[in-house]
Short mmCIF file of C-alpha atoms in Angstrom, two decimals:
data_model
loop_
_atom_site.label_atom_id
_atom_site.label_comp_id
_atom_site.label_asym_id
_atom_site.label_seq_id
_atom_site.Cartn_x
_atom_site.Cartn_y
_atom_site.Cartn_z
CA UNK A 1 0.00 0.00 0.00
CA UNK A 2 1.33 3.45 -0.85
CA UNK A 3 -0.02 7.00 -0.93
CA UNK A 4 0.01 9.37 -3.89
CA UNK A 5 -0.12 13.18 -3.80
CA UNK A 6 0.71 15.88 -6.30
CA UNK A 7 0.40 19.61 -6.82
CA UNK A 8 0.31 20.58 -3.16
CA UNK A 9 1.76 24.04 -3.95
CA UNK A 10 2.92 24.61 -0.38
CA UNK A 11 3.53 28.25 0.53
CA UNK A 12 2.54 28.59 4.20
CA UNK A 13 1.05 26.70 7.15
CA UNK A 14 -2.49 26.97 5.81
CA UNK A 15 -1.54 25.32 2.52
CA UNK A 16 -0.23 22.37 4.54
CA UNK A 17 -3.49 21.64 6.41
CA UNK A 18 -4.98 19.25 3.84
CA UNK A 19 -1.55 17.74 3.18
CA UNK A 20 -1.25 16.87 6.87
CA UNK A 21 -4.71 15.24 6.81
CA UNK A 22 -3.71 13.18 3.80
CA UNK A 23 -0.39 12.08 5.25
CA UNK A 24 -2.06 11.14 8.53
CA UNK A 25 -4.47 8.86 6.68
CA UNK A 26 -1.53 7.31 4.84
CA UNK A 27 0.15 6.72 8.20
CA UNK A 28 -2.99 5.10 9.63
CA UNK A 29 -3.07 2.77 6.63
CA UNK A 30 0.57 1.79 7.22
CA UNK A 31 1.81 2.75 3.77
CA UNK A 32 5.26 1.63 2.73
CA UNK A 33 5.84 4.72 0.60
CA UNK A 34 4.35 8.04 -0.45
CA UNK A 35 4.66 9.18 -4.07
CA UNK A 36 4.80 12.93 -4.72
CA UNK A 37 4.26 13.61 -8.42
CA UNK A 38 5.61 17.15 -8.48
CA UNK A 39 4.76 20.72 -7.47
CA UNK A 40 5.16 19.99 -3.80
CA UNK A 41 5.98 23.69 -3.32
CA UNK A 42 4.69 26.71 -5.22
CA UNK A 43 7.52 29.15 -5.87
CA UNK A 44 10.75 27.15 -5.69
CA UNK A 45 11.85 28.89 -2.50
CA UNK A 46 13.83 27.44 0.39
CA UNK A 47 11.27 28.39 3.04
CA UNK A 48 8.62 26.40 1.19
CA UNK A 49 10.86 23.34 0.89
CA UNK A 50 11.65 23.58 4.60
CA UNK A 51 7.90 23.67 5.34
CA UNK A 52 7.36 20.58 3.17
CA UNK A 53 10.11 18.76 5.08
CA UNK A 54 8.64 19.83 8.43
CA UNK A 55 5.18 18.59 7.35
CA UNK A 56 6.61 15.24 6.30
CA UNK A 57 8.55 14.62 9.49
CA UNK A 58 5.74 15.88 11.74
CA UNK A 59 3.58 13.02 10.40
CA UNK A 60 6.36 10.49 9.81
CA UNK A 61 8.93 11.13 12.57
CA UNK A 62 12.38 10.17 11.35
CA UNK A 63 10.62 9.10 8.13
CA UNK A 64 8.99 6.10 9.85
CA UNK A 65 5.44 4.83 10.20
CA UNK A 66 3.49 3.63 13.24
CA UNK A 67 5.31 0.30 13.37
CA UNK A 68 8.74 1.92 13.14
CA UNK A 69 9.37 0.82 9.57
CA UNK A 70 10.77 3.32 7.10
CA UNK A 71 8.23 5.02 4.80
CA UNK A 72 9.90 5.82 1.49
CA UNK A 73 9.49 9.36 0.20
CA UNK A 74 9.33 8.95 -3.61
CA UNK A 75 9.34 12.44 -5.11
CA UNK A 76 9.84 13.97 -8.53
CA UNK A 77 9.98 17.68 -9.21
CA UNK A 78 7.37 19.73 -11.04
CA UNK A 79 7.72 23.08 -12.74
CA UNK A 80 6.89 24.97 -9.52
CA UNK A 81 9.49 23.14 -7.42
CA UNK A 82 12.30 24.78 -9.39
CA UNK A 83 10.79 28.08 -10.46
CA UNK A 84 12.62 30.04 -13.17
CA UNK A 85 12.53 33.50 -11.59
CA UNK A 86 12.76 36.92 -13.23
CA UNK A 87 12.38 40.30 -11.55
CA UNK A 88 9.39 41.03 -13.78
CA UNK A 89 7.60 37.84 -12.68
CA UNK A 90 8.32 38.55 -9.01
CA UNK A 91 6.89 42.06 -9.36
CA UNK A 92 3.82 40.74 -11.20
CA UNK A 93 2.83 38.34 -8.42
CA UNK A 94 4.02 40.55 -5.56
CA UNK A 95 6.91 38.34 -4.44
CA UNK A 96 9.64 40.38 -2.67
CA UNK A 97 12.71 40.26 -4.87
CA UNK A 98 15.05 40.16 -1.89
CA UNK A 99 13.37 36.92 -0.78
CA UNK A 100 13.81 35.44 -4.24
CA UNK A 101 17.51 36.32 -4.24
CA UNK A 102 17.91 34.84 -0.77
CA UNK A 103 15.82 31.65 -1.14
CA UNK A 104 15.76 30.76 -4.85
CA UNK A 105 16.50 27.02 -5.16
CA UNK A 106 17.18 27.17 -8.91
CA UNK A 107 20.93 27.67 -8.64
CA UNK A 108 23.58 25.12 -9.61
CA UNK A 109 23.74 22.50 -6.88
CA UNK A 110 21.58 24.36 -4.38
CA UNK A 111 18.41 22.26 -4.61
CA UNK A 112 20.37 19.02 -4.23
CA UNK A 113 22.28 20.39 -1.23
CA UNK A 114 19.14 21.62 0.54
CA UNK A 115 17.27 18.38 -0.19
CA UNK A 116 20.13 16.40 1.34
CA UNK A 117 20.17 18.67 4.40
CA UNK A 118 16.41 18.49 4.95
CA UNK A 119 15.65 14.87 4.07
CA UNK A 120 18.98 13.17 4.69
CA UNK A 121 19.13 11.56 1.25
CA UNK A 122 20.49 12.51 -2.13
CA UNK A 123 18.31 14.24 -4.71
CA UNK A 124 18.47 12.58 -8.11
CA UNK A 125 16.59 13.83 -11.21
CA UNK A 126 16.19 10.21 -12.41
CA UNK A 127 15.94 7.29 -10.02
CA UNK A 128 14.59 3.78 -9.56
CA UNK A 129 13.72 2.13 -6.27
CA UNK A 130 12.01 -1.08 -5.14
CA UNK A 131 9.61 -0.86 -2.18
CA UNK A 132 7.88 -3.96 -0.85
CA UNK A 133 8.73 -5.84 -4.02
CA UNK A 134 7.23 -3.16 -6.29
CA UNK A 135 9.50 -1.03 -8.48
CA UNK A 136 9.14 2.72 -8.92
CA UNK A 137 10.90 4.92 -11.49
CA UNK A 138 11.00 8.70 -11.11
CA UNK A 139 11.72 11.42 -13.68
CA UNK A 140 11.88 15.03 -12.49
CA UNK A 141 10.90 18.12 -14.47
CA UNK A 142 13.90 20.25 -15.40
CA UNK A 143 14.85 23.30 -17.45
CA UNK A 144 17.69 23.77 -19.88
CA UNK A 145 19.66 26.95 -20.48
CA UNK A 146 17.11 28.50 -22.88
CA UNK A 147 14.29 27.97 -20.32
CA UNK A 148 12.65 25.20 -22.37
CA UNK A 149 11.55 22.04 -20.59
CA UNK A 150 13.63 18.90 -20.73
CA UNK A 151 13.80 15.72 -18.69
CA UNK A 152 17.33 16.17 -17.37
CA UNK A 153 19.87 18.97 -16.81
CA UNK A 154 22.52 19.60 -19.44
CA UNK A 155 25.17 16.92 -19.48
CA UNK A 156 23.06 14.38 -17.60
CA UNK A 157 21.18 11.33 -18.84
CA UNK A 158 17.77 11.85 -20.41
CA UNK A 159 14.75 9.86 -19.23
CA UNK A 160 14.37 7.59 -22.32
CA UNK A 161 18.03 6.57 -22.10
CA UNK A 162 17.61 5.91 -18.38
CA UNK A 163 14.68 3.57 -19.04
CA UNK A 164 16.58 1.81 -21.80
CA UNK A 165 19.51 1.24 -19.47
CA UNK A 166 17.15 -0.37 -16.95
CA UNK A 167 15.00 -2.18 -19.52
CA UNK A 168 16.14 -5.69 -18.60
CA UNK A 169 15.26 -5.34 -14.91
CA UNK A 170 11.99 -3.46 -15.61
CA UNK A 171 10.89 -6.09 -18.12
CA UNK A 172 11.28 -8.82 -15.49
CA UNK A 173 8.70 -7.19 -13.20
CA UNK A 174 4.98 -7.83 -13.58
CA UNK A 175 4.49 -4.09 -13.22
CA UNK A 176 6.34 -0.91 -12.32
CA UNK A 177 5.17 2.60 -11.52
CA UNK A 178 6.62 5.46 -13.57
CA UNK A 179 6.31 8.91 -11.98
CA UNK A 180 6.63 12.28 -13.70
CA UNK A 181 4.89 15.61 -13.23
CA UNK A 182 3.20 16.18 -16.61
CA UNK A 183 0.75 13.69 -18.12
CA UNK A 184 2.27 11.53 -20.86
CA UNK A 185 0.83 13.03 -24.02
CA UNK A 186 -2.38 11.49 -25.34
CA UNK A 187 -3.08 9.37 -22.27
CA UNK A 188 -5.02 10.22 -19.09
CA UNK A 189 -7.51 13.08 -19.50
CA UNK A 190 -6.40 13.65 -23.10
CA UNK A 191 -7.21 15.39 -25.34
CA UNK A 192 -9.28 17.62 -23.06
CA UNK A 193 -6.67 18.66 -20.52
CA UNK A 194 -3.86 21.18 -20.82
CA UNK A 195 -0.32 20.54 -19.60
CA UNK A 196 0.55 17.26 -21.29
CA UNK A 197 4.22 16.59 -22.01
CA UNK A 198 5.80 16.68 -25.46
CA UNK A 199 5.18 12.99 -26.11
CA UNK A 200 8.59 11.75 -24.97
CA UNK A 201 7.19 9.66 -22.11
CA UNK A 202 4.41 8.14 -24.22
CA UNK A 203 6.86 7.12 -26.93
CA UNK A 204 9.13 5.18 -24.59
CA UNK A 205 6.43 3.85 -22.23
CA UNK A 206 4.45 2.28 -25.06
CA UNK A 207 7.33 -0.23 -25.22
CA UNK A 208 6.71 -1.11 -21.55
CA UNK A 209 3.21 -2.65 -21.34
CA UNK A 210 3.84 -3.34 -17.64
CA UNK A 211 4.25 0.38 -16.88
CA UNK A 212 1.73 2.35 -14.81
CA UNK A 213 2.40 6.08 -15.13
CA UNK A 214 1.42 8.42 -12.29
CA UNK A 215 1.35 12.13 -13.17
CA UNK A 216 -0.15 15.42 -12.01
CA UNK A 217 0.17 19.01 -13.27
CA UNK A 218 -3.32 19.38 -14.79
CA UNK A 219 -5.13 19.43 -11.41
CA UNK A 220 -7.90 17.30 -12.94
CA UNK A 221 -10.29 16.03 -10.22
CA UNK A 222 -10.01 12.32 -9.45
CA UNK A 223 -13.78 11.82 -9.71
CA UNK A 224 -13.48 12.35 -13.47
CA UNK A 225 -13.21 8.86 -14.97
CA UNK A 226 -10.87 10.14 -17.69
CA UNK A 227 -8.02 10.34 -15.18
CA UNK A 228 -7.59 6.58 -15.77
CA UNK A 229 -6.30 5.54 -19.23
CA UNK A 230 -5.39 2.06 -20.42
CA UNK A 231 -3.70 1.59 -23.79
CA UNK A 232 -0.21 0.38 -24.67
CA UNK A 233 0.51 1.00 -20.97
CA UNK A 234 -1.57 2.42 -18.10
CA UNK A 235 -1.65 6.12 -17.20
CA UNK A 236 -3.29 7.55 -14.08
CA UNK A 237 -3.77 11.22 -13.22
CA UNK A 238 -3.02 12.00 -9.57
CA UNK A 239 -5.38 14.93 -8.96
CA UNK A 240 -4.14 17.84 -6.84
CA UNK A 241 -3.92 18.76 -3.18
CA UNK A 242 -3.64 22.50 -3.84
CA UNK A 243 -6.71 23.23 -5.99
CA UNK A 244 -8.69 21.52 -8.75
CA UNK A 245 -9.28 22.50 -12.38
CA UNK A 246 -12.25 20.49 -13.69
CA UNK A 247 -13.29 20.15 -17.31
CA UNK A 248 -16.34 22.05 -18.47
CA UNK A 249 -18.46 18.93 -18.21
CA UNK A 250 -21.61 20.29 -19.89
CA UNK A 251 -22.76 21.76 -23.17
CA UNK A 252 -21.21 25.09 -24.17
CA UNK A 253 -18.96 25.30 -21.11
CA UNK A 254 -15.27 26.09 -21.21
CA UNK A 255 -12.59 23.41 -21.19
CA UNK A 256 -9.07 24.63 -20.42
CA UNK A 257 -6.82 24.15 -23.42
CA UNK A 258 -9.46 22.78 -25.78
CA UNK A 259 -8.77 24.17 -29.29
CA UNK A 260 -12.44 23.93 -30.32
CA UNK A 261 -14.03 25.56 -27.28
CA UNK A 262 -15.70 28.38 -29.24
CA UNK A 263 -18.22 30.82 -27.80
CA UNK A 264 -19.32 30.11 -24.25
CA UNK A 265 -22.89 30.22 -22.99
CA UNK A 266 -22.12 28.77 -19.58
CA UNK A 267 -19.18 29.55 -17.29
CA UNK A 268 -16.67 26.88 -16.39
CA UNK A 269 -17.36 25.16 -13.08
CA UNK A 270 -14.72 26.12 -10.52
CA UNK A 271 -14.85 23.85 -7.44
CA UNK A 272 -11.25 24.77 -6.77
CA UNK A 273 -11.32 24.01 -3.07
CA UNK A 274 -11.21 20.21 -3.44
CA UNK A 275 -8.07 18.42 -2.25
CA UNK A 276 -7.60 15.08 -4.03
CA UNK A 277 -5.09 12.30 -3.36
CA UNK A 278 -5.01 8.51 -3.56
CA UNK A 279 -4.15 5.33 -1.72
CA UNK A 280 -2.91 2.54 -3.98
CA UNK A 281 -3.06 -1.13 -2.95
CA UNK A 282 -1.15 -3.66 -5.04
CA UNK A 283 -2.58 -7.18 -4.76
CA UNK A 284 -1.51 -10.38 -6.47
CA UNK A 285 -4.24 -10.11 -9.10
CA UNK A 286 -5.27 -6.44 -9.17
CA UNK A 287 -4.44 -2.86 -8.21
CA UNK A 288 -6.94 -0.73 -6.30
CA UNK A 289 -6.90 3.08 -6.52
CA UNK A 290 -8.77 4.61 -3.58
CA UNK A 291 -9.65 8.22 -4.34
CA UNK A 292 -9.96 10.61 -1.42
CA UNK A 293 -10.90 14.25 -0.94
CA UNK A 294 -9.19 15.91 2.03
CA UNK A 295 -11.25 19.10 2.09
CA UNK A 296 -14.59 17.41 2.79
CA UNK A 297 -13.32 13.88 3.58
#
């Protein structure tokens, strides 16, 4: 059993309230791991990362569950975890520039150093780990020098090459979970949702029929059945613990990112206060995804 959260967008104590509720439920269910599918923090600032670490260890002291066993923290970064700051953007959202200069994590080596200090383990942009006999593979969101997205920093291994290098061991498993922030293009919630990746993950994962992708970013509510996709592999949207962005869901209502939206007669529904996360139970013959809302329980 493991928990899954994404898009928490932690900024202050209030933004941690639902996260604490979710982690406490995970603890009560004796999870062996918690997956964080990106955007744990909102502005890529040190104070936010410190608050995330405090929240984690408040619920899992020393990173351990009720029975004293270690609970693995399986995290990948989203676009908000390493914000690409400019003075103009800081002014636009009212972020003090002196705080950005002091706390910005997007400097060579700084994020890795602070992650090691706070969590006691190395940060790796690409990783694989086995927990309770189930394998997980993580791929963090990164930028390159021209501010365009890529799957790894300059000079480091890209995600498709990483999977190829581990193909033999991944192929031996009945299943493995692949974690990245953006939805693999054309899979869960597609084509309606915005924020899919450039197709890189879909291209490589279609050669791994035993892969189950977990991804966030779109903030699509978990009670929309389109968050579960089964094709050449399986792709599952992870909702959001910060706020939700539902599809229009009715005639003539707006759908974010839809190219054929046209004129609107009805406004888009905005139940943004929902807080969605999941518990995943892996059995011998099936996998159960338990969807939970931590605003209204």
